[in-house]
Each structure stands twice: as structure tokens, then as C-alpha cells.
Amino acid sequence: MAISTSVGSTKKKSTQEKKFIRLGLLFAMPWMVGFILFQLYPILSSFFYSLTNYNFFKDPDFIGLKNYAELFKDTKFYLSLKNTFYMVLVGVPVKLIYSLFMAMLLNKEVKGQSIYRTVYYMPSIVPIVASSVLWLWILNPQYGILNNILGALHLPQPAWTVDPRYTKVSLVIMDTWRSGGTILIYLAALQGIPRSLYEAADIDGANGWSKFWEITIPSISPVTLFQLIMGLIGAFQYFTQAFIFSSGTQLQVSGGPENSLLFYSLYLYQNGFSFLKMGYASAMAWILFIIIIIISTTILKTSLKWVSYENE
């Protein structure tokens, strides 16, 4: 009798689990359909097109790995990679360092703290196109406010948006100004550090620099890892700001002065939508995907040496 009751209970439980699974799949179905139609299908299609010669108006002509072979002979491909790696190796670290510095300042208990936090966060909610146009005015070599200030201080006045030596620096300055979201995340991480750690360090006679390196940096290292990876992915896909800066008021898209703003995503856009070389552009997209995967994986593996968690 007990055995039959146990078997009946098991069957009832199994039936309920199947019912919950069906209900779960039913509620997840809209997302699954959207993922298949708008993400998985385009991803697989782009891989197929990367093996073809395709220009929208004719049926794809299968050419195998020819697009990939041509990529590695293309001088603009290497130039676009060089410009992109500038934003990865220079722009991302500058933004992270600035964001951490500002987060530490905004974490101080001073009068008007909420106002300061709002002011530094506001640029990040300005649409990126509007921000780019605004900074085109600010950085105008002749009439821009930045050069007017530098001139009043008797400092050099670079041709920010015209001189190839300063075009990427201009973008780094603008992106640093728009780092409110990164600052906010660092601020939340700083507030999560137990005060007892600093109190114990004070008792041991540690100075501010020691507390920064021995407590603050290790405590926020998981957040730094997250910000670093997201920043790198964003930098490798750098497009909108360069699009605005390089095209200005023109309808056509260039790479800026001496192609100094020809970033990888911008060159991909040129090939796909200006030159109608969709197969070639798809091959570029897959190369970019592989680069991001390799670098992200490498960072995650090396993070075991410098990222510490609370349970360690």
C-alpha cells in the first residue's frame, strides 16, 4: 500500500513538472521566436554571405574563403584595425581610470553630494549623436570653445577635428565626458566595500595610498573586470562617434583626415552599404567576432591572477 502511494505521488510530481515545463516554454516562446528570427538567423546568414559575392541585387555567388583571403591583403583593413586598437588600448584605460577617480571623489561625504553625482551622470544620458555634434562645435579649430580657452591661457590650440594626430584624441576626450554610467557602477562598488576594512587599516597605521592599493583596488576588481570587458567590446565596435566626426554635414562617409577615423566598424559599414560588398563586410564581421572572443577569453583567464572575490 505504501509502495503504491509512493508511486502515485511520484507520477503526480512528474506530471506537475511536465506541466511547469510546458508553461515555462509557452511564456518563453515570444523571446525564443524573436531570438531565432532576429538574432540567430541573421548570424547564420552573415556567415553564409561571408563565403559569397553578394551585393543585394544579385543572388549570392559562392566563392569560399576568397573574401577572407582578400581581407588580409587589404591595407585599409589593417589601418582600420590599427585605429580601432588605439581606442581599445588608449581610450578604454583612460575612461576606466577617469571613472574610478571621479567615483572616489563622488563617494566623499560633502555638501551637495547628490547634485555633483547628477551633474557627472547627465552627459551619459545625452543621445550619442547629439553628443557628437556638440563636441564637433566644442572642438572646432577656429571657433570652438576649447581652443578659445586654451588660447586665453596661452596654450597650444590643436586642430582637433582636422589634424590626424588629434582626431582620435578628440574622440577619447568626448567618450571620457560621457562616462557617467561607468562612474555610477564604480560608485556602487565603492559603497559596497565594508568600512571595517578601512578602520582596521587605520589601526595598523596604513596611509591613503596603501589603503587604495591593498583594499580599494582588490575589492572592486570584479567590477573592473566587468567594465574592462564591456569597454573593450564597445571599443571594437566603435562606430557612431566616428561616423559623425568623419562625415560632418556630408551625406557620404569617409575615414576622416588621412583615414585617421577609419575604425573597423566604419570600414565594415563602408563595404556593406556604400560599396555594396555585403559578402566582404560579413567576412569582416566574423573576423571581428573572432578577435573579440580571443581577447575576452584571454582577459577572463588572466583575471584569475588579479581579480579577488569575497569568498576567496
PDB file of C-alpha atoms in Angstrom:
ATOM      1  CA  MET A   1       0.000   0.000   0.000  1.00  0.00           C
ATOM      2  CA  ALA A   2       2.802   2.357   0.925  1.00  0.00           C
ATOM      3  CA  ILE A   3       4.646   1.476  -2.270  1.00  0.00           C
ATOM      4  CA  SER A   4       1.625   2.214  -4.474  1.00  0.00           C
ATOM      5  CA  THR A   5       1.094   5.543  -2.689  1.00  0.00           C
ATOM      6  CA  SER A   6       4.741   6.469  -3.275  1.00  0.00           C
ATOM      7  CA  VAL A   7       4.492   5.533  -6.976  1.00  0.00           C
ATOM      8  CA  GLY A   8       1.309   7.601  -7.339  1.00  0.00           C
ATOM      9  CA  SER A   9       2.942  10.556  -5.668  1.00  0.00           C
ATOM     10  CA  THR A  10       5.955  10.266  -7.988  1.00  0.00           C
ATOM     11  CA  LYS A  11       3.722  10.132 -11.077  1.00  0.00           C
ATOM     12  CA  LYS A  12       1.769  13.178  -9.854  1.00  0.00           C
ATOM     13  CA  LYS A  13       5.007  15.075  -9.252  1.00  0.00           C
ATOM     14  CA  SER A  14       6.297  14.094 -12.692  1.00  0.00           C
ATOM     15  CA  THR A  15       3.058  15.309 -14.287  1.00  0.00           C
ATOM     16  CA  GLN A  16       3.313  18.648 -12.459  1.00  0.00           C
ATOM     17  CA  GLU A  17       6.938  19.092 -13.564  1.00  0.00           C
ATOM     18  CA  LYS A  18       5.969  18.463 -17.197  1.00  0.00           C
ATOM     19  CA  LYS A  19       3.149  20.976 -16.842  1.00  0.00           C
ATOM     20  CA  PHE A  20       5.522  23.592 -15.415  1.00  0.00           C
ATOM     21  CA  ILE A  21       7.997  22.929 -18.248  1.00  0.00           C
ATOM     22  CA  ARG A  22       5.247  23.397 -20.856  1.00  0.00           C
ATOM     23  CA  LEU A  23       4.101  26.612 -19.188  1.00  0.00           C
ATOM     24  CA  GLY A  24       7.680  27.859 -18.974  1.00  0.00           C
ATOM     25  CA  LEU A  25       8.270  27.159 -22.661  1.00  0.00           C
ATOM     26  CA  LEU A  26       4.978  28.849 -23.518  1.00  0.00           C
ATOM     27  CA  PHE A  27       5.960  32.053 -21.681  1.00  0.00           C
ATOM     28  CA  ALA A  28       9.495  31.919 -23.143  1.00  0.00           C
ATOM     29  CA  MET A  29       8.194  31.337 -26.682  1.00  0.00           C
ATOM     30  CA  PRO A  30       7.955  35.039 -27.694  1.00  0.00           C
ATOM     31  CA  TRP A  31      11.612  35.557 -26.743  1.00  0.00           C
ATOM     32  CA  MET A  32      12.689  32.302 -28.423  1.00  0.00           C
ATOM     33  CA  VAL A  33      10.898  33.211 -31.655  1.00  0.00           C
ATOM     34  CA  GLY A  34      12.394  36.700 -31.572  1.00  0.00           C
ATOM     35  CA  PHE A  35      15.876  35.300 -30.931  1.00  0.00           C
ATOM     36  CA  ILE A  36      15.624  32.817 -33.817  1.00  0.00           C
ATOM     37  CA  LEU A  37      14.202  35.337 -36.302  1.00  0.00           C
ATOM     38  CA  PHE A  38      16.142  38.481 -35.398  1.00  0.00           C
ATOM     39  CA  GLN A  39      19.426  37.157 -33.986  1.00  0.00           C
ATOM     40  CA  LEU A  40      20.226  33.524 -34.807  1.00  0.00           C
ATOM     41  CA  TYR A  41      19.024  33.676 -38.424  1.00  0.00           C
ATOM     42  CA  PRO A  42      20.961  36.910 -39.241  1.00  0.00           C
ATOM     43  CA  ILE A  43      24.087  35.453 -37.569  1.00  0.00           C
ATOM     44  CA  LEU A  44      23.952  32.262 -39.646  1.00  0.00           C
ATOM     45  CA  SER A  45      23.063  34.246 -42.772  1.00  0.00           C
ATOM     46  CA  SER A  46      26.070  36.533 -42.302  1.00  0.00           C
ATOM     47  CA  PHE A  47      28.375  33.511 -42.121  1.00  0.00           C
ATOM     48  CA  PHE A  48      26.894  32.177 -45.359  1.00  0.00           C
ATOM     49  CA  TYR A  49      27.210  35.564 -47.071  1.00  0.00           C
ATOM     50  CA  SER A  50      30.846  35.811 -45.923  1.00  0.00           C
ATOM     51  CA  LEU A  51      31.512  32.861 -48.247  1.00  0.00           C
ATOM     52  CA  THR A  52      29.803  34.519 -51.205  1.00  0.00           C
ATOM     53  CA  ASN A  53      29.955  37.511 -53.516  1.00  0.00           C
ATOM     54  CA  TYR A  54      26.715  39.320 -52.680  1.00  0.00           C
ATOM     55  CA  ASN A  55      25.517  42.877 -53.355  1.00  0.00           C
ATOM     56  CA  PHE A  56      21.743  42.911 -52.561  1.00  0.00           C
ATOM     57  CA  PHE A  57      20.687  42.946 -56.222  1.00  0.00           C
ATOM     58  CA  LYS A  58      22.011  39.573 -57.380  1.00  0.00           C
ATOM     59  CA  ASP A  59      21.819  36.108 -55.949  1.00  0.00           C
ATOM     60  CA  PRO A  60      24.802  35.202 -53.747  1.00  0.00           C
ATOM     61  CA  ASP A  61      27.684  33.673 -55.697  1.00  0.00           C
ATOM     62  CA  PHE A  62      29.571  31.138 -53.576  1.00  0.00           C
ATOM     63  CA  ILE A  63      33.329  31.876 -53.591  1.00  0.00           C
ATOM     64  CA  GLY A  64      34.504  30.031 -50.493  1.00  0.00           C
ATOM     65  CA  LEU A  65      37.175  31.747 -48.385  1.00  0.00           C
ATOM     66  CA  LYS A  66      38.090  34.311 -51.033  1.00  0.00           C
ATOM     67  CA  ASN A  67      36.673  37.229 -49.011  1.00  0.00           C
ATOM     68  CA  TYR A  68      38.820  36.258 -46.039  1.00  0.00           C
ATOM     69  CA  ALA A  69      41.909  35.934 -48.238  1.00  0.00           C
ATOM     70  CA  GLU A  70      41.303  39.389 -49.747  1.00  0.00           C
ATOM     71  CA  LEU A  71      40.880  40.898 -46.291  1.00  0.00           C
ATOM     72  CA  PHE A  72      44.435  40.061 -45.314  1.00  0.00           C
ATOM     73  CA  LYS A  73      45.694  41.789 -48.469  1.00  0.00           C
ATOM     74  CA  ASP A  74      43.659  44.943 -47.867  1.00  0.00           C
ATOM     75  CA  THR A  75      45.755  47.828 -46.488  1.00  0.00           C
ATOM     76  CA  LYS A  76      42.634  49.626 -45.237  1.00  0.00           C
ATOM     77  CA  PHE A  77      41.715  46.532 -43.248  1.00  0.00           C
ATOM     78  CA  TYR A  78      44.975  46.815 -41.298  1.00  0.00           C
ATOM     79  CA  LEU A  79      44.591  50.589 -40.962  1.00  0.00           C
ATOM     80  CA  SER A  80      41.080  50.173 -39.541  1.00  0.00           C
ATOM     81  CA  LEU A  81      42.407  47.596 -37.071  1.00  0.00           C
ATOM     82  CA  LYS A  82      45.190  49.979 -36.048  1.00  0.00           C
ATOM     83  CA  ASN A  83      42.743  52.844 -35.430  1.00  0.00           C
ATOM     84  CA  THR A  84      40.409  50.544 -33.510  1.00  0.00           C
ATOM     85  CA  PHE A  85      43.196  49.207 -31.305  1.00  0.00           C
ATOM     86  CA  TYR A  86      44.058  52.812 -30.436  1.00  0.00           C
ATOM     87  CA  MET A  87      40.610  53.198 -28.892  1.00  0.00           C
ATOM     88  CA  VAL A  88      40.971  49.817 -27.181  1.00  0.00           C
ATOM     89  CA  LEU A  89      44.450  50.374 -25.739  1.00  0.00           C
ATOM     90  CA  VAL A  90      44.187  54.104 -25.032  1.00  0.00           C
ATOM     91  CA  GLY A  91      40.523  55.053 -24.859  1.00  0.00           C
ATOM     92  CA  VAL A  92      39.338  52.233 -22.584  1.00  0.00           C
ATOM     93  CA  PRO A  93      42.092  52.603 -19.912  1.00  0.00           C
ATOM     94  CA  VAL A  94      41.701  56.402 -19.867  1.00  0.00           C
ATOM     95  CA  LYS A  95      37.949  56.060 -19.381  1.00  0.00           C
ATOM     96  CA  LEU A  96      38.312  53.482 -16.607  1.00  0.00           C
ATOM     97  CA  ILE A  97      40.951  55.467 -14.720  1.00  0.00           C
ATOM     98  CA  TYR A  98      38.952  58.684 -15.003  1.00  0.00           C
ATOM     99  CA  SER A  99      35.733  56.927 -13.944  1.00  0.00           C
ATOM    100  CA  LEU A 100      37.358  55.396 -10.867  1.00  0.00           C
ATOM    101  CA  PHE A 101      38.913  58.720  -9.894  1.00  0.00           C
ATOM    102  CA  MET A 102      35.608  60.559 -10.230  1.00  0.00           C
ATOM    103  CA  ALA A 103      33.716  57.791  -8.403  1.00  0.00           C
ATOM    104  CA  MET A 104      36.107  58.110  -5.459  1.00  0.00           C
ATOM    105  CA  LEU A 105      35.537  61.864  -5.378  1.00  0.00           C
ATOM    106  CA  LEU A 106      31.764  61.450  -5.605  1.00  0.00           C
ATOM    107  CA  ASN A 107      31.922  58.904  -2.797  1.00  0.00           C
ATOM    108  CA  LYS A 108      33.165  61.572  -0.391  1.00  0.00           C
ATOM    109  CA  GLU A 109      30.607  62.885   2.081  1.00  0.00           C
ATOM    110  CA  VAL A 110      30.411  66.554   1.139  1.00  0.00           C
ATOM    111  CA  LYS A 111      27.628  69.105   0.958  1.00  0.00           C
ATOM    112  CA  GLY A 112      25.697  68.920  -2.316  1.00  0.00           C
ATOM    113  CA  GLN A 113      26.853  65.353  -2.992  1.00  0.00           C
ATOM    114  CA  SER A 114      23.689  64.383  -4.894  1.00  0.00           C
ATOM    115  CA  ILE A 115      23.999  67.440  -7.144  1.00  0.00           C
ATOM    116  CA  TYR A 116      27.576  66.558  -8.095  1.00  0.00           C
ATOM    117  CA  ARG A 117      26.568  62.974  -8.851  1.00  0.00           C
ATOM    118  CA  THR A 118      23.717  64.147 -11.064  1.00  0.00           C
ATOM    119  CA  VAL A 119      25.946  66.595 -12.950  1.00  0.00           C
ATOM    120  CA  TYR A 120      28.563  63.948 -13.738  1.00  0.00           C
ATOM    121  CA  TYR A 121      25.974  61.375 -14.759  1.00  0.00           C
ATOM    122  CA  MET A 122      23.909  63.630 -17.044  1.00  0.00           C
ATOM    123  CA  PRO A 123      26.250  63.519 -20.100  1.00  0.00           C
ATOM    124  CA  SER A 124      25.746  59.755 -20.343  1.00  0.00           C
ATOM    125  CA  ILE A 125      22.003  60.165 -20.991  1.00  0.00           C
ATOM    126  CA  VAL A 126      22.528  62.655 -23.836  1.00  0.00           C
ATOM    127  CA  PRO A 127      21.951  60.812 -27.163  1.00  0.00           C
ATOM    128  CA  ILE A 128      25.270  59.871 -28.680  1.00  0.00           C
ATOM    129  CA  VAL A 129      24.544  61.648 -31.976  1.00  0.00           C
ATOM    130  CA  ALA A 130      23.703  64.870 -30.144  1.00  0.00           C
ATOM    131  CA  SER A 131      26.864  64.492 -28.049  1.00  0.00           C
ATOM    132  CA  SER A 132      28.979  64.036 -31.163  1.00  0.00           C
ATOM    133  CA  VAL A 133      27.542  67.121 -32.863  1.00  0.00           C
ATOM    134  CA  LEU A 134      28.008  69.122 -29.650  1.00  0.00           C
ATOM    135  CA  TRP A 135      31.674  68.123 -29.426  1.00  0.00           C
ATOM    136  CA  LEU A 136      32.211  68.941 -33.085  1.00  0.00           C
ATOM    137  CA  TRP A 137      31.317  72.518 -32.123  1.00  0.00           C
ATOM    138  CA  ILE A 138      33.393  72.465 -28.939  1.00  0.00           C
ATOM    139  CA  LEU A 139      36.437  71.098 -30.778  1.00  0.00           C
ATOM    140  CA  ASN A 140      36.132  73.327 -33.834  1.00  0.00           C
ATOM    141  CA  PRO A 141      39.713  74.513 -34.533  1.00  0.00           C
ATOM    142  CA  GLN A 142      38.661  78.108 -35.276  1.00  0.00           C
ATOM    143  CA  TYR A 143      35.534  78.818 -33.254  1.00  0.00           C
ATOM    144  CA  GLY A 144      35.395  76.024 -30.682  1.00  0.00           C
ATOM    145  CA  ILE A 145      35.169  76.925 -27.011  1.00  0.00           C
ATOM    146  CA  LEU A 146      38.006  74.578 -26.065  1.00  0.00           C
ATOM    147  CA  ASN A 147      40.542  76.314 -28.298  1.00  0.00           C
ATOM    148  CA  ASN A 148      39.277  79.702 -27.115  1.00  0.00           C
ATOM    149  CA  ILE A 149      40.032  78.659 -23.523  1.00  0.00           C
ATOM    150  CA  LEU A 150      43.449  77.282 -24.494  1.00  0.00           C
ATOM    151  CA  GLY A 151      44.216  80.487 -26.374  1.00  0.00           C
ATOM    152  CA  ALA A 152      43.262  82.603 -23.354  1.00  0.00           C
ATOM    153  CA  LEU A 153      45.714  80.539 -21.305  1.00  0.00           C
ATOM    154  CA  HIS A 154      48.410  80.939 -23.998  1.00  0.00           C
ATOM    155  CA  LEU A 155      48.495  77.191 -24.599  1.00  0.00           C
ATOM    156  CA  PRO A 156      48.733  75.345 -27.957  1.00  0.00           C
ATOM    157  CA  GLN A 157      45.471  75.148 -29.879  1.00  0.00           C
ATOM    158  CA  PRO A 158      45.371  71.867 -31.831  1.00  0.00           C
ATOM    159  CA  ALA A 159      43.231  71.421 -34.922  1.00  0.00           C
ATOM    160  CA  TRP A 160      41.259  68.737 -33.120  1.00  0.00           C
ATOM    161  CA  THR A 161      38.951  67.535 -35.877  1.00  0.00           C
ATOM    162  CA  VAL A 162      41.258  68.294 -38.811  1.00  0.00           C
ATOM    163  CA  ASP A 163      44.731  67.204 -37.742  1.00  0.00           C
ATOM    164  CA  PRO A 164      45.105  63.371 -37.994  1.00  0.00           C
ATOM    165  CA  ARG A 165      47.284  63.443 -34.870  1.00  0.00           C
ATOM    166  CA  TYR A 166      44.387  64.712 -32.731  1.00  0.00           C
ATOM    167  CA  THR A 167      41.224  63.244 -34.254  1.00  0.00           C
ATOM    168  CA  LYS A 168      41.274  60.089 -32.134  1.00  0.00           C
ATOM    169  CA  VAL A 169      42.327  62.106 -29.076  1.00  0.00           C
ATOM    170  CA  SER A 170      39.186  64.198 -29.635  1.00  0.00           C
ATOM    171  CA  LEU A 171      37.044  61.071 -29.502  1.00  0.00           C
ATOM    172  CA  VAL A 172      38.761  59.901 -26.315  1.00  0.00           C
ATOM    173  CA  ILE A 173      38.009  63.276 -24.685  1.00  0.00           C
ATOM    174  CA  MET A 174      34.355  63.081 -25.701  1.00  0.00           C
ATOM    175  CA  ASP A 175      33.967  59.471 -24.523  1.00  0.00           C
ATOM    176  CA  THR A 176      35.561  60.349 -21.192  1.00  0.00           C
ATOM    177  CA  TRP A 177      32.998  63.136 -20.782  1.00  0.00           C
ATOM    178  CA  ARG A 178      30.219  60.593 -21.445  1.00  0.00           C
ATOM    179  CA  SER A 179      31.421  58.057 -18.846  1.00  0.00           C
ATOM    180  CA  GLY A 180      28.641  58.681 -16.317  1.00  0.00           C
ATOM    181  CA  GLY A 181      27.416  55.087 -16.432  1.00  0.00           C
ATOM    182  CA  THR A 182      30.902  53.738 -15.746  1.00  0.00           C
ATOM    183  CA  ILE A 183      31.305  56.200 -12.867  1.00  0.00           C
ATOM    184  CA  LEU A 184      27.965  55.099 -11.411  1.00  0.00           C
ATOM    185  CA  ILE A 185      28.934  51.424 -11.435  1.00  0.00           C
ATOM    186  CA  TYR A 186      32.272  52.183  -9.773  1.00  0.00           C
ATOM    187  CA  LEU A 187      30.479  54.339  -7.198  1.00  0.00           C
ATOM    188  CA  ALA A 188      28.165  51.447  -6.309  1.00  0.00           C
ATOM    189  CA  ALA A 189      31.180  49.149  -5.992  1.00  0.00           C
ATOM    190  CA  LEU A 190      32.985  51.582  -3.689  1.00  0.00           C
ATOM    191  CA  GLN A 191      29.958  51.858  -1.446  1.00  0.00           C
ATOM    192  CA  GLY A 192      29.891  48.076  -1.145  1.00  0.00           C
ATOM    193  CA  ILE A 193      33.344  47.901   0.457  1.00  0.00           C
ATOM    194  CA  PRO A 194      32.995  47.224   4.211  1.00  0.00           C
ATOM    195  CA  ARG A 195      34.103  50.205   6.291  1.00  0.00           C
ATOM    196  CA  SER A 196      35.641  47.810   8.797  1.00  0.00           C
ATOM    197  CA  LEU A 197      38.478  47.096   6.342  1.00  0.00           C
ATOM    198  CA  TYR A 198      39.500  50.753   6.289  1.00  0.00           C
ATOM    199  CA  GLU A 199      39.116  51.035  10.055  1.00  0.00           C
ATOM    200  CA  ALA A 200      41.398  48.041  10.568  1.00  0.00           C
ATOM    201  CA  ALA A 201      43.919  49.568   8.144  1.00  0.00           C
ATOM    202  CA  ASP A 202      43.830  52.845  10.093  1.00  0.00           C
ATOM    203  CA  ILE A 203      44.583  50.980  13.308  1.00  0.00           C
ATOM    204  CA  ASP A 204      47.569  49.330  11.595  1.00  0.00           C
ATOM    205  CA  GLY A 205      48.825  52.762  10.534  1.00  0.00           C
ATOM    206  CA  ALA A 206      48.258  52.380   6.767  1.00  0.00           C
ATOM    207  CA  ASN A 207      48.307  55.558   4.699  1.00  0.00           C
ATOM    208  CA  GLY A 208      45.834  56.517   1.966  1.00  0.00           C
ATOM    209  CA  TRP A 209      47.926  55.091  -0.859  1.00  0.00           C
ATOM    210  CA  SER A 210      48.306  51.724   0.885  1.00  0.00           C
ATOM    211  CA  LYS A 211      44.570  51.532   1.563  1.00  0.00           C
ATOM    212  CA  PHE A 212      43.858  52.319  -2.095  1.00  0.00           C
ATOM    213  CA  TRP A 213      46.112  49.518  -3.422  1.00  0.00           C
ATOM    214  CA  GLU A 214      45.509  46.935  -0.710  1.00  0.00           C
ATOM    215  CA  ILE A 215      41.778  47.429  -0.062  1.00  0.00           C
ATOM    216  CA  THR A 216      40.021  49.511  -2.713  1.00  0.00           C
ATOM    217  CA  ILE A 217      41.548  48.023  -5.867  1.00  0.00           C
ATOM    218  CA  PRO A 218      41.164  44.336  -4.833  1.00  0.00           C
ATOM    219  CA  SER A 219      37.636  44.924  -3.523  1.00  0.00           C
ATOM    220  CA  ILE A 220      36.386  46.434  -6.770  1.00  0.00           C
ATOM    221  CA  SER A 221      38.414  44.144  -9.070  1.00  0.00           C
ATOM    222  CA  PRO A 222      35.334  42.096 -10.176  1.00  0.00           C
ATOM    223  CA  VAL A 223      33.647  45.336 -11.227  1.00  0.00           C
ATOM    224  CA  THR A 224      36.818  46.446 -13.006  1.00  0.00           C
ATOM    225  CA  LEU A 225      36.849  43.140 -14.900  1.00  0.00           C
ATOM    226  CA  PHE A 226      33.248  43.684 -15.995  1.00  0.00           C
ATOM    227  CA  GLN A 227      33.893  47.287 -17.027  1.00  0.00           C
ATOM    228  CA  LEU A 228      37.061  46.299 -18.879  1.00  0.00           C
ATOM    229  CA  ILE A 229      35.423  43.580 -20.950  1.00  0.00           C
ATOM    230  CA  MET A 230      32.366  45.686 -21.769  1.00  0.00           C
ATOM    231  CA  GLY A 231      34.609  48.636 -22.626  1.00  0.00           C
ATOM    232  CA  LEU A 232      36.739  46.511 -24.948  1.00  0.00           C
ATOM    233  CA  ILE A 233      33.698  45.104 -26.743  1.00  0.00           C
ATOM    234  CA  GLY A 234      32.308  48.621 -27.177  1.00  0.00           C
ATOM    235  CA  ALA A 235      35.657  49.958 -28.419  1.00  0.00           C
ATOM    236  CA  PHE A 236      35.986  47.193 -31.015  1.00  0.00           C
ATOM    237  CA  GLN A 237      32.536  48.158 -32.328  1.00  0.00           C
ATOM    238  CA  TYR A 238      33.292  51.899 -32.287  1.00  0.00           C
ATOM    239  CA  PHE A 239      31.079  53.480 -34.940  1.00  0.00           C
ATOM    240  CA  THR A 240      28.590  56.283 -34.250  1.00  0.00           C
ATOM    241  CA  GLN A 241      31.027  58.912 -32.960  1.00  0.00           C
ATOM    242  CA  ALA A 242      33.453  58.233 -35.811  1.00  0.00           C
ATOM    243  CA  PHE A 243      30.583  58.311 -38.307  1.00  0.00           C
ATOM    244  CA  ILE A 244      29.552  61.796 -37.157  1.00  0.00           C
ATOM    245  CA  PHE A 245      33.093  63.141 -36.828  1.00  0.00           C
ATOM    246  CA  SER A 246      34.240  61.821 -40.202  1.00  0.00           C
ATOM    247  CA  SER A 247      31.153  62.731 -42.234  1.00  0.00           C
ATOM    248  CA  GLY A 248      30.287  66.037 -40.545  1.00  0.00           C
ATOM    249  CA  THR A 249      27.489  67.585 -42.576  1.00  0.00           C
ATOM    250  CA  GLN A 250      28.236  65.414 -45.620  1.00  0.00           C
ATOM    251  CA  LEU A 251      25.994  62.548 -46.613  1.00  0.00           C
ATOM    252  CA  GLN A 252      28.876  60.339 -47.681  1.00  0.00           C
ATOM    253  CA  VAL A 253      31.026  58.591 -45.088  1.00  0.00           C
ATOM    254  CA  SER A 254      34.791  58.949 -45.139  1.00  0.00           C
ATOM    255  CA  GLY A 255      37.504  57.888 -42.769  1.00  0.00           C
ATOM    256  CA  GLY A 256      38.260  61.400 -41.607  1.00  0.00           C
ATOM    257  CA  PRO A 257      41.536  63.267 -42.236  1.00  0.00           C
ATOM    258  CA  GLU A 258      44.007  60.796 -43.786  1.00  0.00           C
ATOM    259  CA  ASN A 259      41.667  57.974 -42.724  1.00  0.00           C
ATOM    260  CA  SER A 260      42.596  58.598 -39.093  1.00  0.00           C
ATOM    261  CA  LEU A 261      38.983  57.850 -38.092  1.00  0.00           C
ATOM    262  CA  LEU A 262      38.567  54.779 -40.269  1.00  0.00           C
ATOM    263  CA  PHE A 263      37.632  52.381 -37.485  1.00  0.00           C
ATOM    264  CA  TYR A 264      36.867  48.747 -38.123  1.00  0.00           C
ATOM    265  CA  SER A 265      33.083  49.067 -37.850  1.00  0.00           C
ATOM    266  CA  LEU A 266      33.118  52.163 -40.046  1.00  0.00           C
ATOM    267  CA  TYR A 267      35.103  50.362 -42.744  1.00  0.00           C
ATOM    268  CA  LEU A 268      32.714  47.413 -42.452  1.00  0.00           C
ATOM    269  CA  TYR A 269      29.809  49.834 -42.952  1.00  0.00           C
ATOM    270  CA  GLN A 270      31.520  51.346 -45.998  1.00  0.00           C
ATOM    271  CA  ASN A 271      31.979  47.960 -47.620  1.00  0.00           C
ATOM    272  CA  GLY A 272      28.477  46.783 -46.859  1.00  0.00           C
ATOM    273  CA  PHE A 273      26.338  49.859 -47.523  1.00  0.00           C
ATOM    274  CA  SER A 274      28.482  52.233 -49.596  1.00  0.00           C
ATOM    275  CA  PHE A 275      30.305  49.738 -51.839  1.00  0.00           C
ATOM    276  CA  LEU A 276      27.539  47.078 -51.572  1.00  0.00           C
ATOM    277  CA  LYS A 277      30.097  44.355 -50.868  1.00  0.00           C
ATOM    278  CA  MET A 278      27.938  42.504 -48.361  1.00  0.00           C
ATOM    279  CA  GLY A 279      29.935  39.294 -48.556  1.00  0.00           C
ATOM    280  CA  TYR A 280      33.159  41.150 -47.836  1.00  0.00           C
ATOM    281  CA  ALA A 281      31.518  43.061 -44.969  1.00  0.00           C
ATOM    282  CA  SER A 282      30.153  39.821 -43.496  1.00  0.00           C
ATOM    283  CA  ALA A 283      33.655  38.336 -43.552  1.00  0.00           C
ATOM    284  CA  MET A 284      34.894  41.426 -41.688  1.00  0.00           C
ATOM    285  CA  ALA A 285      32.150  40.946 -39.084  1.00  0.00           C
ATOM    286  CA  TRP A 286      33.225  37.365 -38.429  1.00  0.00           C
ATOM    287  CA  ILE A 287      36.897  38.355 -38.142  1.00  0.00           C
ATOM    288  CA  LEU A 288      35.859  40.986 -35.579  1.00  0.00           C
ATOM    289  CA  PHE A 289      33.835  38.375 -33.698  1.00  0.00           C
ATOM    290  CA  ILE A 290      36.858  36.066 -33.517  1.00  0.00           C
ATOM    291  CA  ILE A 291      39.130  38.903 -32.313  1.00  0.00           C
ATOM    292  CA  ILE A 292      36.683  39.871 -29.548  1.00  0.00           C
ATOM    293  CA  ILE A 293      36.266  36.246 -28.447  1.00  0.00           C
ATOM    294  CA  ILE A 294      40.042  35.680 -28.276  1.00  0.00           C
ATOM    295  CA  ILE A 295      40.768  38.868 -26.331  1.00  0.00           C
ATOM    296  CA  SER A 296      37.797  38.443 -23.954  1.00  0.00           C
ATOM    297  CA  THR A 297      38.766  34.832 -23.241  1.00  0.00           C
ATOM    298  CA  THR A 298      42.374  35.833 -22.619  1.00  0.00           C
ATOM    299  CA  ILE A 299      41.318  38.543 -20.158  1.00  0.00           C
ATOM    300  CA  LEU A 300      38.994  36.162 -18.326  1.00  0.00           C
ATOM    301  CA  LYS A 301      41.781  33.590 -17.965  1.00  0.00           C
ATOM    302  CA  THR A 302      44.338  36.137 -16.750  1.00  0.00           C
ATOM    303  CA  SER A 303      41.752  37.643 -14.387  1.00  0.00           C
ATOM    304  CA  LEU A 304      42.294  34.682 -12.060  1.00  0.00           C
ATOM    305  CA  LYS A 305      45.564  36.342 -11.061  1.00  0.00           C
ATOM    306  CA  TRP A 306      44.248  39.834 -10.297  1.00  0.00           C
ATOM    307  CA  VAL A 307      40.526  39.551  -9.530  1.00  0.00           C
ATOM    308  CA  SER A 308      39.536  38.666  -5.979  1.00  0.00           C
ATOM    309  CA  TYR A 309      36.083  37.783  -4.684  1.00  0.00           C
ATOM    310  CA  GLU A 310      34.583  37.988  -1.204  1.00  0.00           C
ATOM    311  CA  ASN A 311      34.562  34.226  -0.708  1.00  0.00           C
ATOM    312  CA  GLU A 312      38.263  33.867  -1.507  1.00  0.00           C
TER     313      GLU A 312
END
